[in-house]
Short mmCIF file of C-alpha atoms in Angstrom, two decimals:
data_model
loop_
_atom_site.label_atom_id
_atom_site.label_comp_id
_atom_site.label_asym_id
_atom_site.label_seq_id
_atom_site.Cartn_x
_atom_site.Cartn_y
_atom_site.Cartn_z
CA UNK A 1 55.39 -65.61 19.65
CA UNK A 2 55.52 -61.98 20.57
CA UNK A 3 58.81 -60.64 19.29
CA UNK A 4 61.06 -62.25 16.76
CA UNK A 5 64.33 -61.03 15.35
CA UNK A 6 65.96 -62.80 12.48
CA UNK A 7 69.33 -61.91 11.10
CA UNK A 8 69.16 -58.39 12.46
CA UNK A 9 72.25 -56.35 11.78
CA UNK A 10 73.12 -52.69 12.29
CA UNK A 11 76.31 -51.10 11.13
CA UNK A 12 77.67 -47.69 12.04
CA UNK A 13 80.18 -47.07 9.30
CA UNK A 14 82.47 -50.01 9.52
CA UNK A 15 81.39 -51.06 12.97
CA UNK A 16 78.81 -53.79 13.09
CA UNK A 17 77.17 -52.88 16.41
CA UNK A 18 74.61 -55.65 15.98
CA UNK A 19 75.57 -58.52 13.74
CA UNK A 20 73.13 -61.13 12.54
CA UNK A 21 71.12 -61.32 15.77
CA UNK A 22 68.32 -63.88 15.90
CA UNK A 23 66.16 -64.67 18.87
CA UNK A 24 62.58 -64.66 20.00
CA UNK A 25 60.68 -63.47 23.07
CA UNK A 26 57.38 -65.23 23.92
CA UNK A 27 54.29 -63.98 25.80
CA UNK A 28 54.77 -64.06 29.53
CA UNK A 29 58.47 -64.64 29.22
CA UNK A 30 61.23 -62.65 30.97
CA UNK A 31 63.98 -62.54 28.53
CA UNK A 32 67.45 -61.35 29.56
CA UNK A 33 69.85 -59.68 27.20
CA UNK A 34 73.37 -59.72 28.60
CA UNK A 35 76.89 -59.06 27.42
CA UNK A 36 79.97 -57.04 28.10
CA UNK A 37 79.97 -53.27 27.65
CA UNK A 38 79.80 -52.32 24.00
CA UNK A 39 78.33 -55.68 22.94
CA UNK A 40 75.44 -53.91 21.22
CA UNK A 41 72.65 -54.48 23.67
CA UNK A 42 71.30 -50.93 23.74
CA UNK A 43 71.63 -50.65 19.98
CA UNK A 44 69.48 -53.76 19.78
CA UNK A 45 66.83 -52.22 21.96
CA UNK A 46 66.92 -49.05 19.81
CA UNK A 47 66.33 -51.18 16.76
CA UNK A 48 63.34 -52.91 18.44
CA UNK A 49 61.76 -49.64 19.51
CA UNK A 50 62.30 -48.02 16.12
CA UNK A 51 64.79 -45.35 17.11
CA UNK A 52 67.19 -47.04 14.68
CA UNK A 53 66.54 -49.06 11.55
CA UNK A 54 68.41 -52.30 10.98
CA UNK A 55 70.72 -52.41 8.00
CA UNK A 56 69.79 -56.05 7.58
CA UNK A 57 67.28 -58.57 8.85
CA UNK A 58 63.73 -58.39 10.08
CA UNK A 59 62.00 -57.69 13.38
CA UNK A 60 58.47 -58.97 13.83
CA UNK A 61 55.82 -58.44 16.46
CA UNK A 62 53.06 -61.02 16.45
CA UNK A 63 54.15 -61.92 12.91
CA UNK A 64 53.98 -58.32 11.65
CA UNK A 65 57.17 -56.59 10.45
CA UNK A 66 57.95 -53.58 12.50
CA UNK A 67 61.55 -52.79 11.52
CA UNK A 68 60.61 -50.03 9.09
CA UNK A 69 57.99 -48.38 11.31
CA UNK A 70 58.51 -45.05 13.13
CA UNK A 71 58.77 -45.31 17.01
CA UNK A 72 55.24 -44.06 17.65
CA UNK A 73 53.72 -46.77 15.49
CA UNK A 74 55.78 -49.42 17.17
CA UNK A 75 54.64 -48.06 20.49
CA UNK A 76 51.06 -48.26 19.36
CA UNK A 77 51.54 -51.93 18.43
CA UNK A 78 52.41 -52.55 22.08
CA UNK A 79 56.13 -52.07 22.75
CA UNK A 80 57.02 -49.78 25.56
CA UNK A 81 60.49 -49.11 26.94
CA UNK A 82 62.74 -47.44 29.49
CA UNK A 83 66.20 -46.02 28.94
CA UNK A 84 69.60 -46.72 30.27
CA UNK A 85 70.31 -43.03 30.74
CA UNK A 86 66.87 -42.21 32.21
CA UNK A 87 64.70 -40.12 29.88
CA UNK A 88 61.92 -38.85 32.17
CA UNK A 89 60.18 -35.60 31.50
CA UNK A 90 62.21 -33.82 34.14
CA UNK A 91 60.05 -30.77 34.57
CA UNK A 92 56.83 -32.79 35.07
CA UNK A 93 55.77 -34.45 38.29
CA UNK A 94 56.10 -38.17 38.69
CA UNK A 95 52.33 -38.63 38.24
CA UNK A 96 52.29 -36.41 35.16
CA UNK A 97 55.10 -38.60 33.70
CA UNK A 98 52.82 -41.63 34.07
CA UNK A 99 49.88 -39.75 32.68
CA UNK A 100 51.94 -39.02 29.51
CA UNK A 101 52.64 -42.78 29.43
CA UNK A 102 48.88 -43.40 29.11
CA UNK A 103 48.84 -41.42 25.81
CA UNK A 104 47.97 -44.50 23.73
CA UNK A 105 45.30 -45.63 26.21
CA UNK A 106 43.45 -42.36 26.40
CA UNK A 107 40.83 -41.55 23.81
CA UNK A 108 39.36 -38.34 25.15
CA UNK A 109 38.67 -36.04 22.19
CA UNK A 110 39.86 -32.45 22.71
CA UNK A 111 36.46 -30.94 21.75
CA UNK A 112 34.92 -32.48 24.85
CA UNK A 113 37.35 -30.66 27.03
CA UNK A 114 36.86 -27.50 24.94
CA UNK A 115 33.12 -27.62 25.62
CA UNK A 116 33.75 -28.13 29.37
CA UNK A 117 31.81 -31.37 29.37
CA UNK A 118 31.83 -33.34 32.56
CA UNK A 119 32.84 -36.47 30.69
CA UNK A 120 36.22 -34.80 29.97
CA UNK A 121 36.77 -34.10 33.71
CA UNK A 122 35.83 -37.76 34.59
CA UNK A 123 38.24 -39.13 32.10
CA UNK A 124 41.03 -36.82 33.50
CA UNK A 125 40.32 -37.90 37.01
CA UNK A 126 40.41 -41.57 35.90
CA UNK A 127 43.78 -40.95 34.19
CA UNK A 128 45.20 -39.35 37.27
CA UNK A 129 44.04 -42.14 39.55
CA UNK A 130 45.45 -44.75 37.17
CA UNK A 131 48.73 -42.86 37.23
CA UNK A 132 48.78 -42.86 41.02
CA UNK A 133 47.95 -46.54 41.09
CA UNK A 134 50.80 -47.06 38.65
CA UNK A 135 53.20 -45.22 40.95
CA UNK A 136 51.92 -47.18 43.94
CA UNK A 137 52.83 -50.35 42.06
CA UNK A 138 56.46 -49.31 41.93
CA UNK A 139 56.31 -48.17 45.56
CA UNK A 140 56.25 -44.41 44.90
CA UNK A 141 52.72 -43.41 45.79
CA UNK A 142 53.93 -40.70 48.13
CA UNK A 143 56.27 -39.29 45.49
CA UNK A 144 53.50 -38.66 42.95
CA UNK A 145 53.48 -34.91 43.18
CA UNK A 146 57.28 -34.35 43.20
CA UNK A 147 58.99 -33.19 40.07
CA UNK A 148 60.87 -35.98 38.33
CA UNK A 149 64.29 -34.37 38.54
CA UNK A 150 64.02 -34.08 42.29
CA UNK A 151 63.73 -37.85 42.79
CA UNK A 152 66.61 -40.15 43.56
CA UNK A 153 68.20 -42.10 40.77
CA UNK A 154 66.52 -45.36 41.77
CA UNK A 155 63.20 -43.63 42.11
CA UNK A 156 63.55 -42.13 38.71
CA UNK A 157 64.10 -45.59 37.22
CA UNK A 158 60.98 -46.80 38.95
CA UNK A 159 58.90 -43.86 37.63
CA UNK A 160 60.21 -44.71 34.16
CA UNK A 161 59.00 -48.32 34.62
CA UNK A 162 55.58 -47.04 35.74
CA UNK A 163 55.40 -44.74 32.75
CA UNK A 164 56.30 -47.55 30.38
CA UNK A 165 53.65 -49.80 31.97
CA UNK A 166 51.03 -47.08 31.71
CA UNK A 167 50.54 -47.92 28.03
CA UNK A 168 49.75 -51.55 28.97
CA UNK A 169 52.29 -52.89 26.57
CA UNK A 170 52.51 -56.39 25.06
CA UNK A 171 56.26 -56.23 25.34
CA UNK A 172 58.03 -54.24 28.04
CA UNK A 173 61.64 -53.38 27.23
CA UNK A 174 63.87 -52.43 30.16
CA UNK A 175 67.34 -51.06 29.69
CA UNK A 176 69.31 -51.74 32.91
CA UNK A 177 66.29 -51.23 35.18
CA UNK A 178 68.21 -51.74 38.41
CA UNK A 179 71.33 -49.70 37.67
CA UNK A 180 72.09 -47.42 40.60
CA UNK A 181 69.58 -49.17 42.93
CA UNK A 182 70.33 -50.65 46.28
CA UNK A 183 69.82 -54.45 46.68
CA UNK A 184 66.37 -53.95 48.27
CA UNK A 185 65.15 -51.74 45.45
CA UNK A 186 66.60 -54.06 42.81
CA UNK A 187 64.77 -57.06 44.44
CA UNK A 188 61.45 -55.16 44.38
CA UNK A 189 61.98 -54.35 40.68
CA UNK A 190 62.68 -58.04 40.07
CA UNK A 191 59.38 -58.92 41.79
CA UNK A 192 57.57 -56.32 39.72
CA UNK A 193 59.02 -57.84 36.46
CA UNK A 194 57.80 -61.31 37.43
CA UNK A 195 54.33 -59.83 38.14
CA UNK A 196 54.27 -58.14 34.72
CA UNK A 197 55.22 -61.40 33.05
CA UNK A 198 52.54 -63.19 34.92
CA UNK A 199 49.94 -60.86 33.32
CA UNK A 200 51.02 -62.39 30.01
CA UNK A 201 53.27 -59.51 28.87
CA UNK A 202 56.63 -60.24 27.52
CA UNK A 203 59.63 -58.59 29.16
CA UNK A 204 62.95 -58.04 27.48
CA UNK A 205 65.62 -56.64 29.77
CA UNK A 206 69.26 -55.66 29.75
CA UNK A 207 70.78 -56.15 33.18
CA UNK A 208 74.27 -56.26 34.57
CA UNK A 209 73.32 -57.63 37.96
CA UNK A 210 74.20 -61.27 37.21
CA UNK A 211 72.48 -62.75 40.23
CA UNK A 212 69.26 -60.91 39.42
CA UNK A 213 69.41 -62.02 35.77
CA UNK A 214 69.94 -65.62 36.77
CA UNK A 215 66.97 -65.50 39.19
CA UNK A 216 64.62 -63.51 37.12
CA UNK A 217 64.89 -64.61 33.50
CA UNK A 218 63.27 -67.54 31.79
CA UNK A 219 65.68 -67.34 28.94
CA UNK A 220 68.80 -65.39 28.23
CA UNK A 221 70.48 -64.18 25.12
CA UNK A 222 74.16 -63.30 25.33
CA UNK A 223 75.75 -60.76 22.93
CA UNK A 224 79.41 -60.06 22.39
CA UNK A 225 80.76 -57.73 19.77
CA UNK A 226 77.26 -57.52 18.26
CA UNK A 227 76.95 -61.27 17.78
CA UNK A 228 74.75 -63.70 19.72
CA UNK A 229 77.18 -66.07 21.34
CA UNK A 230 74.70 -68.03 23.45
CA UNK A 231 70.99 -68.55 24.06
CA UNK A 232 69.25 -70.56 26.70
CA UNK A 233 67.99 -70.94 30.23
CA UNK A 234 70.01 -69.34 33.04
CA UNK A 235 71.39 -72.74 33.87
CA UNK A 236 72.56 -73.36 30.40
CA UNK A 237 74.05 -69.94 30.10
CA UNK A 238 75.87 -70.24 33.34
CA UNK A 239 77.61 -73.43 32.11
CA UNK A 240 78.29 -72.24 28.55
CA UNK A 241 82.01 -72.00 28.17
CA UNK A 242 81.86 -69.25 25.57
CA UNK A 243 79.81 -67.10 27.84
CA UNK A 244 82.03 -67.77 30.85
CA UNK A 245 85.04 -66.81 28.79
CA UNK A 246 83.47 -63.66 27.34
CA UNK A 247 81.49 -62.32 30.15
CA UNK A 248 80.96 -64.04 33.44
CA UNK A 249 84.62 -64.76 34.25
CA UNK A 250 85.71 -67.65 36.51
CA UNK A 251 84.35 -66.27 39.77
CA UNK A 252 80.74 -67.27 39.37
CA UNK B 1 39.32 13.65 29.51
CA UNK B 2 37.96 12.01 26.41
CA UNK B 3 41.43 12.41 24.81
CA UNK B 4 42.88 10.50 27.73
CA UNK B 5 40.37 7.73 27.35
CA UNK B 6 41.07 7.53 23.71
CA UNK B 7 44.79 7.27 24.30
CA UNK B 8 44.32 4.48 26.81
CA UNK B 9 41.88 2.68 24.61
CA UNK B 10 44.59 2.45 21.92
CA UNK B 11 47.07 1.16 24.55
CA UNK B 12 44.70 -1.56 25.66
CA UNK B 13 44.00 -2.47 22.01
CA UNK B 14 47.69 -2.94 21.50
CA UNK B 15 48.04 -4.96 24.66
CA UNK B 16 45.38 -7.28 23.20
CA UNK B 17 46.98 -7.53 19.76
CA UNK B 18 50.45 -8.00 21.24
CA UNK B 19 48.97 -10.55 23.64
CA UNK B 20 47.69 -12.61 20.62
CA UNK B 21 51.02 -12.36 18.98
CA UNK B 22 52.94 -13.43 22.09
CA UNK B 23 50.50 -16.40 22.38
CA UNK B 24 51.21 -17.28 18.70
CA UNK B 25 54.95 -17.66 19.59
CA UNK B 26 54.00 -19.57 22.74
CA UNK B 27 52.00 -22.09 20.69
CA UNK B 28 55.21 -23.47 19.14
CA UNK B 29 57.35 -22.88 22.22
CA UNK B 30 54.96 -25.05 24.19
CA UNK B 31 56.19 -28.10 22.28
CA UNK B 32 59.77 -26.88 22.38
CA UNK B 33 60.02 -25.43 18.91
CA UNK B 34 61.51 -22.01 18.33
CA UNK B 35 59.73 -20.81 15.20
CA UNK B 36 60.19 -17.25 14.05
CA UNK B 37 57.79 -17.34 11.16
CA UNK B 38 55.02 -15.45 12.92
CA UNK B 39 55.63 -11.99 11.61
CA UNK B 40 55.26 -13.59 8.20
CA UNK B 41 52.03 -15.34 9.19
CA UNK B 42 50.84 -12.05 10.66
CA UNK B 43 51.54 -10.33 7.36
CA UNK B 44 49.54 -12.88 5.46
CA UNK B 45 46.62 -12.47 7.86
CA UNK B 46 46.81 -8.69 7.76
CA UNK B 47 46.95 -8.50 3.96
CA UNK B 48 44.21 -11.12 3.60
CA UNK B 49 41.88 -9.22 5.82
CA UNK B 50 42.71 -5.82 4.36
CA UNK B 51 42.21 -7.04 0.77
CA UNK B 52 38.86 -8.61 1.60
CA UNK B 53 37.61 -5.45 3.34
CA UNK B 54 38.85 -3.16 0.52
CA UNK B 55 37.59 -5.26 -2.35
CA UNK B 56 34.53 -6.89 -0.88
CA UNK B 57 33.25 -4.44 1.77
CA UNK B 58 30.04 -6.40 2.21
CA UNK B 59 31.70 -9.43 3.85
CA UNK B 60 30.90 -9.53 7.61
CA UNK B 61 33.91 -8.81 9.76
CA UNK B 62 33.81 -12.13 11.54
CA UNK B 63 34.41 -13.89 8.13
CA UNK B 64 37.18 -11.50 7.38
CA UNK B 65 38.90 -12.42 10.59
CA UNK B 66 38.28 -16.11 10.01
CA UNK B 67 40.03 -15.77 6.68
CA UNK B 68 42.90 -13.86 8.33
CA UNK B 69 43.40 -16.76 10.72
CA UNK B 70 42.69 -19.67 8.29
CA UNK B 71 45.02 -18.73 5.45
CA UNK B 72 48.22 -18.56 7.56
CA UNK B 73 47.13 -21.72 9.36
CA UNK B 74 46.91 -23.55 6.00
CA UNK B 75 50.19 -22.03 4.79
CA UNK B 76 51.85 -23.29 7.93
CA UNK B 77 51.33 -26.92 6.84
CA UNK B 78 53.48 -27.02 3.68
CA UNK B 79 56.06 -24.85 5.53
CA UNK B 80 56.02 -27.04 8.61
CA UNK B 81 56.40 -30.38 6.93
CA UNK B 82 59.99 -29.78 5.87
CA UNK B 83 61.18 -27.26 8.44
CA UNK B 84 59.86 -29.06 11.56
CA UNK B 85 62.53 -31.81 10.81
CA UNK B 86 65.02 -29.08 11.87
CA UNK B 87 65.77 -28.47 15.49
CA UNK B 88 66.75 -25.53 17.64
CA UNK B 89 68.68 -22.82 15.92
CA UNK B 90 68.20 -24.38 12.45
CA UNK B 91 64.45 -24.25 12.74
CA UNK B 92 64.73 -20.59 13.90
CA UNK B 93 66.91 -19.68 10.89
CA UNK B 94 64.59 -21.50 8.38
CA UNK B 95 61.53 -19.72 9.74
CA UNK B 96 63.27 -16.34 9.78
CA UNK B 97 63.87 -17.08 6.08
CA UNK B 98 60.14 -17.71 5.61
CA UNK B 99 59.31 -14.37 7.24
CA UNK B 100 61.65 -12.57 4.97
CA UNK B 101 60.25 -14.29 1.92
CA UNK B 102 56.74 -13.16 2.87
CA UNK B 103 57.87 -9.62 3.56
CA UNK B 104 59.71 -9.39 0.24
CA UNK B 105 56.75 -10.87 -1.53
CA UNK B 106 54.56 -8.04 -0.32
CA UNK B 107 57.31 -5.42 -1.05
CA UNK B 108 57.30 -6.63 -4.65
CA UNK B 109 53.60 -7.17 -5.19
CA UNK B 110 52.20 -4.27 -7.13
CA UNK B 111 48.61 -5.24 -6.40
CA UNK B 112 49.21 -4.28 -2.73
CA UNK B 113 51.21 -1.17 -3.57
CA UNK B 114 54.59 -2.76 -2.86
CA UNK B 115 56.51 -1.19 -0.04
CA UNK B 116 53.92 1.49 0.59
CA UNK B 117 51.25 -1.07 1.44
CA UNK B 118 47.53 -0.72 1.75
CA UNK B 119 46.08 2.43 3.26
CA UNK B 120 42.67 3.75 4.25
CA UNK B 121 41.48 0.42 5.47
CA UNK B 122 38.14 1.11 7.27
CA UNK B 123 38.42 0.81 11.03
CA UNK B 124 36.16 -2.18 11.71
CA UNK B 125 37.50 -3.30 15.10
CA UNK B 126 37.61 -1.87 18.62
CA UNK B 127 38.55 -2.89 22.12
CA UNK B 128 35.61 -5.32 22.46
CA UNK B 129 36.51 -7.32 19.35
CA UNK B 130 40.13 -7.48 20.30
CA UNK B 131 39.43 -8.47 23.89
CA UNK B 132 37.06 -11.16 22.68
CA UNK B 133 39.64 -12.58 20.34
CA UNK B 134 42.27 -12.68 23.06
CA UNK B 135 39.89 -14.33 25.46
CA UNK B 136 38.95 -17.02 22.87
CA UNK B 137 42.67 -17.67 22.27
CA UNK B 138 43.37 -17.83 26.02
CA UNK B 139 40.46 -20.18 26.47
CA UNK B 140 41.57 -22.65 23.82
CA UNK B 141 45.14 -22.64 25.04
CA UNK B 142 43.93 -23.00 28.62
CA UNK B 143 41.81 -25.98 27.78
CA UNK B 144 44.77 -27.49 25.92
CA UNK B 145 46.93 -27.19 28.98
CA UNK B 146 47.06 -30.47 30.90
CA UNK B 147 44.72 -32.21 28.47
CA UNK B 148 45.89 -35.41 26.74
CA UNK B 149 47.21 -33.30 23.83
CA UNK B 150 48.71 -30.77 26.28
CA UNK B 151 50.63 -33.54 28.08
CA UNK B 152 51.88 -34.70 24.72
CA UNK B 153 53.18 -31.20 23.96
CA UNK B 154 54.90 -31.06 27.26
CA UNK B 155 56.48 -34.43 26.64
CA UNK B 156 57.74 -33.33 23.26
CA UNK B 157 59.22 -30.19 24.81
CA UNK B 158 60.97 -32.19 27.59
CA UNK B 159 62.23 -35.11 25.53
CA UNK B 160 61.17 -35.70 21.98
CA UNK B 161 62.74 -39.15 21.71
CA UNK B 162 61.03 -40.44 24.83
CA UNK B 163 57.73 -38.92 23.59
CA UNK B 164 57.99 -40.82 20.29
CA UNK B 165 58.56 -44.12 21.92
CA UNK B 166 55.48 -43.57 24.07
CA UNK B 167 53.30 -43.43 20.93
CA UNK B 168 53.09 -39.67 20.61
CA UNK B 169 52.92 -38.53 17.01
CA UNK B 170 55.44 -35.77 17.46
CA UNK B 171 55.38 -34.45 13.93
CA UNK B 172 51.59 -34.02 13.87
CA UNK B 173 51.63 -32.25 17.25
CA UNK B 174 54.33 -29.91 16.21
CA UNK B 175 52.66 -29.17 12.92
CA UNK B 176 49.29 -28.55 14.67
CA UNK B 177 50.93 -26.10 17.00
CA UNK B 178 52.76 -24.32 14.22
CA UNK B 179 49.39 -24.01 12.45
CA UNK B 180 47.63 -22.77 15.54
CA UNK B 181 50.37 -20.24 16.13
CA UNK B 182 50.01 -19.07 12.51
CA UNK B 183 46.27 -18.72 12.96
CA UNK B 184 46.75 -16.58 16.10
CA UNK B 185 49.37 -14.40 14.35
CA UNK B 186 47.09 -13.98 11.31
CA UNK B 187 44.16 -13.09 13.44
CA UNK B 188 46.24 -10.50 15.23
CA UNK B 189 47.36 -9.15 11.86
CA UNK B 190 43.82 -8.85 10.67
CA UNK B 191 42.72 -7.06 13.83
CA UNK B 192 45.64 -4.70 13.72
CA UNK B 193 45.07 -3.83 10.07
CA UNK B 194 41.48 -2.81 10.84
CA UNK B 195 42.58 -0.84 13.93
CA UNK B 196 45.47 1.16 12.46
CA UNK B 197 43.89 1.66 9.02
CA UNK B 198 46.99 0.49 7.22
CA UNK B 199 49.28 -2.44 6.38
CA UNK B 200 52.76 -2.18 5.01
CA UNK B 201 55.55 -4.80 4.65
CA UNK B 202 57.79 -2.83 6.98
CA UNK B 203 55.52 -3.64 9.92
CA UNK B 204 56.21 -7.41 9.61
CA UNK B 205 59.96 -7.58 9.57
CA UNK B 206 62.36 -9.56 11.79
CA UNK B 207 62.08 -6.92 14.55
CA UNK B 208 58.36 -7.70 14.94
CA UNK B 209 58.82 -11.37 15.62
CA UNK B 210 61.62 -10.65 18.03
CA UNK B 211 59.23 -8.34 19.87
CA UNK B 212 56.64 -11.17 20.10
CA UNK B 213 59.28 -13.56 21.32
CA UNK B 214 60.62 -11.16 23.96
CA UNK B 215 57.11 -10.57 25.23
CA UNK B 216 56.42 -14.30 25.51
CA UNK B 217 59.74 -14.98 27.28
CA UNK B 218 59.42 -12.06 29.65
CA UNK B 219 55.90 -13.12 30.63
CA UNK B 220 56.98 -16.78 30.92
CA UNK B 221 56.15 -19.78 28.83
CA UNK B 222 55.59 -22.25 31.63
CA UNK B 223 51.92 -21.17 31.87
CA UNK B 224 49.65 -20.46 28.96
CA UNK B 225 48.75 -16.95 30.21
CA UNK B 226 52.36 -15.92 30.74
CA UNK B 227 52.84 -14.48 27.26
CA UNK B 228 49.84 -12.18 27.73
CA UNK B 229 51.26 -10.94 30.91
CA UNK B 230 54.51 -10.21 29.17
CA UNK B 231 52.85 -8.52 26.25
CA UNK B 232 50.84 -6.27 28.69
CA UNK B 233 53.92 -5.51 30.71
CA UNK B 234 56.11 -4.59 27.75
CA UNK B 235 53.32 -2.62 26.01
CA UNK B 236 52.28 -0.58 29.02
CA UNK B 237 55.55 0.00 30.69
CA UNK B 238 57.24 2.12 27.95
CA UNK B 239 54.13 4.34 27.88
CA UNK B 240 54.33 4.81 31.63
CA UNK B 241 57.97 5.63 31.38
CA UNK B 242 57.63 7.83 28.30
CA UNK B 243 57.85 10.87 30.45
CA UNK B 244 61.04 9.64 32.17
CA UNK B 245 62.71 9.12 28.80
CA UNK B 246 61.68 12.53 27.62
CA UNK B 247 63.18 14.16 30.78
CA UNK B 248 66.42 12.33 30.16
CA UNK B 249 66.37 13.70 26.68
CA UNK B 250 65.99 10.34 24.93
CA UNK B 251 63.94 9.91 21.80
CA UNK B 252 60.93 7.61 22.57
CA UNK B 253 61.79 4.99 19.88
CA UNK B 254 65.27 4.16 21.02
CA UNK B 255 64.34 4.48 24.65
CA UNK B 256 61.65 1.85 24.12
CA UNK B 257 64.15 -0.53 22.48
CA UNK B 258 66.64 0.10 25.24
CA UNK B 259 64.06 -0.63 27.87
CA UNK B 260 62.87 -3.85 26.16
CA UNK B 261 66.46 -5.02 25.96
CA UNK B 262 67.20 -4.20 29.56
CA UNK B 263 63.98 -5.92 30.82
CA UNK B 264 64.72 -9.07 28.67
CA UNK B 265 68.24 -9.25 30.13
CA UNK B 266 66.97 -8.78 33.70
CA UNK B 267 64.30 -11.40 33.30
CA UNK B 268 66.61 -13.99 31.74
CA UNK B 269 69.27 -13.43 34.47
CA UNK B 270 67.01 -13.22 37.50
CA UNK B 271 63.64 -14.71 36.54
CA UNK B 272 64.25 -17.35 33.87
CA UNK B 273 60.64 -18.58 34.08
CA UNK B 274 59.30 -15.15 33.41
CA UNK B 275 57.09 -12.71 35.24
CA UNK B 276 54.42 -15.29 36.05
CA UNK B 277 56.95 -17.09 38.25
CA UNK B 278 57.46 -13.98 40.35
CA UNK B 279 54.72 -14.62 42.95
CA UNK B 280 55.89 -18.09 43.70
CA UNK B 281 59.42 -16.88 43.93
CA UNK B 282 58.59 -14.05 46.33
CA UNK B 283 56.60 -16.53 48.49
CA UNK B 284 59.68 -18.75 48.76
CA UNK B 285 61.86 -15.74 49.56
CA UNK B 286 59.52 -14.70 52.35
CA UNK B 287 59.25 -18.20 53.76
CA UNK B 288 62.96 -18.77 53.85
#
């Protein structure tokens, strides 16, 4: 079991943004987190990545408690994420963004660079090539040198995914990865997510594109007002009357 | 002729010292932190170096300079641990406070003659030493640029939250850069003390750190050599225009301040990335 949450709650004053959430994400599984706006989905991701601490409950990664660790330690244990409101390093090129994403995977000591050793240059070239390969994987090879802020919205989202993957995470957390993308782009992100899962990584994603969620996810957890109201396979979720009432409406 | 050479030598020496100071401010700016403690660090370095030279004249100068850099660097750690939790203007205010505490400490320390400071420090440095120190500083910062650590610093500057969730230990990096900046400021202080024969608390006030910051910003902080360009520009230009000011009947001191202010304003308005961005900008202008 990669990620397991049990009884996780987070209150902001009197508002319980996440209330007693319990679910697990397994290796190689694509796990969808859905729910209406304000259901607490992004708060839950912030709890998992350590940007927030839960007021109650425990979060474990491979049986190890992570809910009191700072974000950089959690990242070092293998959780990498993207953001709903894209947080690229706007002034850096797309490739440089991905190079930053390799931070945990690079072990080049600074003194080697200080002494102008060729090993340092080789390591840098390898990092740059890996970054370009990462961008090629999200279909942005030819955009590598452009500054992040000059890319389109959908392209920025894909750079963010490449950056998150650059740390070779055990668990990839995606917050609305296809928001603002056209159907073609969204479908290619869907394929990428399946590929990542096939490598044995767990993927946890928030997504509002219902059709994509239904196609992509192995299992789905539905949140409403901070509470888990349903868990199961897409088929089960689609039939669940509580979910239909709270979220999907009658149209689907 | 020899007088002229001597005058220019002093000018170049101050370009080097101011260059080191501008780099010391750049060190923290490179990870997005506006720290204004560097006049204080400079004072610690200057007094450390001066006291060693005055009380233990046998110590080789290189060790004196090492001490002038090391002591502020160590001092930066206990200062940085609490204050680097602050951001933006709050960090600036807290570090201004530190600078004032250091200045007042030396004003009130009888051992260093209080406000009068230490005088008759032997001149143990010249253009070569200063140039060497500046080149070493530039080399280290240049190697840092675009290294793994350098990318981490840029990431912290651009988006600290995103940097943290990518496994970057933001506090350690910020602390390291505060410490490196302190070392550069202390080194510059030690060099200046042995170039101008004297140290006094008045030389390390708030105005001094503003001067460093202005030079760094005017030169541009997007590239590691920008602050040195700014320091050279703002040190040499007033000397070149001294004659103009005199013709206009302006006292050199106020004229210099006026010129610094006017240049800072012009750069912020028309060249926000500093003087080093000028060539690229001109090229674009010509092409379009």
